[in-house]
Amino acid sequence: MTTSSAPGKVYLFGEHAVVYGEPAVPCAIERRARVTVERREDERLRVRANDLTLDGFTVTWGGSGTDPRPDVDVPTPLVEAAMGYIDGAIEQALDAAGEDGIGFDITVESDIPLGAGLGSSAAVVVAGIDAAARELGVELDAGTIADRAYRVEYDVQDGQASRADTFCSAMGGAVRVQGDDCQRIEDVPTLPFVIGYDGNTGDTGKLVAGVRELKEAYGFAADTVESIGDIVRSGEIALDDGDVEEIGRLMNFNHGLLSALGVSARSLDTMVWAAREADALGAKLTGSGGGGCIVALDRTEQTHTALEYTPGCEDAFRAELDTEGVRRER
Amino acid sequence: MTTSSAPGKVYLFGEHAVVYGEPAVPCAIERRARVTVERREDERLRVRANDLTLDGFTVTWGGSGTDPRPDVDVPTPLVEAAMGYIDGAIEQALDAAGEDGIGFDITVESDIPLGAGLGSSAAVVVAGIDAAARELGVELDAGTIADRAYRVEYDVQDGQASRADTFCSAMGGAVRVQGDDCQRIEDVPTLPFVIGYDGNTGDTGKLVAGVRELKEAYGFAADTVESIGDIVRSGEIALDDGDVEEIGRLMNFNHGLLSALGVSARSLDTMVWAAREADALGAKLTGSGGGGCIVALDRTEQTHTALEYTPGCEDAFRAELDTEGVRRER
């Protein structure tokens, strides 16, 4: 039996603009998915996912004559997606180990809110590949896990996946993503993130399409996308300098430009203002927007409390930048 | 006895960027200041200002031995400013008529919220010059009144005045302002504005300085200011085409860029979202920001109701684009 874990992530800077070749900086956060894998005698996969949905579900598939439908009341596409990620992770581990036809009992636990844009699926895949490969006696380096996890997300998400989530989850820390090029940013300062979650999930495809329409219709929208890239470049310098006040200012500006591009939401702006009025160094939406999460850079430890009492904030938690990526758990 | 009135204004596009030579489009709104002027036998000015403050005040000055302090509980700087505007307006009218040493009884009534960034002082000055000049038997054209009113605002506001407010109030309609060049935009569509007011007054000087600092520190902030100019240029085309949906989209984008520049406020964003969720075509802050007003372009007549029930919105009202500028009232 092997357990591995991998972190979720926030976008410190650059979401949406990254679609157009600008750099972005996702950061791993101290919220993890844990995947426990144990070899079975047969070829079946049995998955227990306690926190992957609110209710949790158990499903067994593979082998002969089994139906891959869980016997619980969770939305079928969600279950299929979750099974897709886990199935894909196991396949990658088997492939890496040169094995085939081995079954596993798999338990998934996650304290990353699902569907919140915090990279929970990437974390499950990354941790799953690591745990299953180790269970097969193979130790993969983080870069290989990131690559293989990306392939899983790419398949499950019909070619719409970004390398950012899986790379960030596998490597940990702050990461620079530009196109297919992903690199870890070294020596970043402590970043005391506070995350606020409105309980909603934005429609990423629709939001990305909306930005594309604006960008194609208006020169100033294309310029705004470029300005986000400029913010990221300034942000890299601020990270290198350890200048957290500057990082906060840049987050605020980044949020405004994302709002201009139409990807904020009432709930996100409400949480952003709550964080700023609680003296956060900066706050912005993270991910595709339209709903989901904001990330604030805390100064006084008041941000968390302020968000907890903000109407429309379903969940607020502290989660520092996590410099560790995927790892084996004892 | 002569009564004249002049409208307040909102910025449809371009505030803040106009400081750096970009164009802006203020629009006169169906909310007016009315100034009634009657020649006195002596050289004194007696002013009754019923709505210029919440409580109203009466003050008499000029002539010999009078103290220009009102006998009511209103903030002195406010009274001094108000008297400055009215004194200046009368001076300009006397100058235009080639007269001197004539006193007046003046009554000011205004349904433009004071200090809300809706150009109430400009409207008072414009209406005051027109009424006093007519009382002296002189009819001034709107352009002359705009010029003279600007001189008054320039003096009272220590050289910080913009030509936009006085020009827009004198001419009415939609106006294009760029540097010192002000022009009326002809044949604009009906613009059903709804205005939400949070009861606060932003510190214009501080807000303008904040934008300047950002612009000097960051290339992307300078680009954002230019992008606002581009929005204004697109907005002029949309006005010419009578495309109100496009005007709404541009207002939304403009608001986002103003937010990025740090001049929005929690209350303003709250009102902007309330308007958008009530199906407004677009919504943005108007004026220097930090507090004050938002302007929404209504589609369904629900915007006004939505704002009325929005916490933090002290006053919400409909006010269409007013194509008439300064005018004599019967």
PDB file of C-alpha atoms in Angstrom, chain A residues 214 218 220-221 223-224 227 230-231 234 246 249-250 253 256-257 259-261 264-266 269-270 273-274 277, chain B residues 214 218 220-221 223-224 227 230-231 234 246 249-250 253 256-257 259-261 264-266 269-270 273-274 277:
ATOM      1  CA  LEU A 214     -13.338  40.633 -27.033  1.00  0.00           C
ATOM      2  CA  TYR A 218     -11.247  45.280 -29.952  1.00  0.00           C
ATOM      3  CA  PHE A 220      -7.823  47.600 -26.566  1.00  0.00           C
ATOM      4  CA  ALA A 221      -8.864  44.123 -25.413  1.00  0.00           C
ATOM      5  CA  ASP A 223      -3.729  45.313 -25.474  1.00  0.00           C
ATOM      6  CA  THR A 224      -5.288  44.366 -22.134  1.00  0.00           C
ATOM      7  CA  SER A 227      -0.785  44.170 -20.298  1.00  0.00           C
ATOM      8  CA  ASP A 230       3.517  42.703 -18.675  1.00  0.00           C
ATOM      9  CA  ILE A 231       2.144  42.337 -15.145  1.00  0.00           C
ATOM     10  CA  SER A 234       6.882  42.605 -13.439  1.00  0.00           C
ATOM     11  CA  GLU A 246       4.721  44.852  -5.054  1.00  0.00           C
ATOM     12  CA  ARG A 249      -0.178  45.699  -6.083  1.00  0.00           C
ATOM     13  CA  LEU A 250       0.320  43.652  -9.235  1.00  0.00           C
ATOM     14  CA  PHE A 253      -4.034  45.447 -11.169  1.00  0.00           C
ATOM     15  CA  GLY A 256      -8.920  44.827 -12.704  1.00  0.00           C
ATOM     16  CA  LEU A 257      -7.768  43.780 -16.164  1.00  0.00           C
ATOM     17  CA  SER A 259     -12.653  42.280 -14.764  1.00  0.00           C
ATOM     18  CA  ALA A 260     -12.350  44.397 -17.902  1.00  0.00           C
ATOM     19  CA  LEU A 261     -12.119  41.169 -19.926  1.00  0.00           C
ATOM     20  CA  SER A 264     -15.008  38.412 -12.869  1.00  0.00           C
ATOM     21  CA  ALA A 265     -18.299  37.971 -11.050  1.00  0.00           C
ATOM     22  CA  ARG A 266     -20.209  39.797  -8.353  1.00  0.00           C
ATOM     23  CA  ASP A 269     -15.447  41.151  -6.619  1.00  0.00           C
ATOM     24  CA  THR A 270     -17.186  41.060  -3.245  1.00  0.00           C
ATOM     25  CA  TRP A 273     -12.980  43.899  -1.748  1.00  0.00           C
ATOM     26  CA  ALA A 274     -13.447  42.121   1.583  1.00  0.00           C
ATOM     27  CA  GLU A 277     -10.557  46.115   3.235  1.00  0.00           C
TER      28      GLU A 277
ATOM     29  CA  LEU B 214       0.789  53.840 -11.408  1.00  0.00           C
ATOM     30  CA  TYR B 218       4.352  50.664 -14.841  1.00  0.00           C
ATOM     31  CA  PHE B 220       1.137  48.403 -18.436  1.00  0.00           C
ATOM     32  CA  ALA B 221      -0.614  51.150 -16.461  1.00  0.00           C
ATOM     33  CA  ASP B 223      -1.049  51.191 -21.713  1.00  0.00           C
ATOM     34  CA  THR B 224      -4.250  50.895 -19.675  1.00  0.00           C
ATOM     35  CA  SER B 227      -6.711  51.613 -23.817  1.00  0.00           C
ATOM     36  CA  ASP B 230      -9.242  53.538 -27.454  1.00  0.00           C
ATOM     37  CA  ILE B 231     -12.527  52.677 -25.739  1.00  0.00           C
ATOM     38  CA  SER B 234     -14.796  53.036 -30.220  1.00  0.00           C
ATOM     39  CA  GLU B 246     -22.040  48.283 -27.992  1.00  0.00           C
ATOM     40  CA  ARG B 249     -20.150  46.667 -23.571  1.00  0.00           C
ATOM     41  CA  LEU B 250     -17.658  49.516 -23.803  1.00  0.00           C
ATOM     42  CA  PHE B 253     -14.746  47.349 -20.225  1.00  0.00           C
ATOM     43  CA  GLY B 256     -12.700  47.236 -15.500  1.00  0.00           C
ATOM     44  CA  LEU B 257      -9.772  49.362 -16.638  1.00  0.00           C
ATOM     45  CA  SER B 259     -10.750  49.324 -11.430  1.00  0.00           C
ATOM     46  CA  ALA B 260      -7.293  48.197 -12.524  1.00  0.00           C
ATOM     47  CA  LEU B 261      -6.116  51.797 -12.102  1.00  0.00           C
ATOM     48  CA  SER B 264     -13.112  51.956  -8.019  1.00  0.00           C
ATOM     49  CA  ALA B 265     -14.500  51.162  -4.570  1.00  0.00           C
ATOM     50  CA  ARG B 266     -16.387  48.333  -2.975  1.00  0.00           C
ATOM     51  CA  ASP B 269     -18.446  47.678  -7.763  1.00  0.00           C
ATOM     52  CA  THR B 270     -21.470  46.521  -5.765  1.00  0.00           C
ATOM     53  CA  TRP B 273     -22.872  44.403 -10.400  1.00  0.00           C
ATOM     54  CA  ALA B 274     -26.415  45.126  -9.201  1.00  0.00           C
ATOM     55  CA  GLU B 277     -27.521  41.598 -12.869  1.00  0.00           C
TER      56      GLU B 277
END
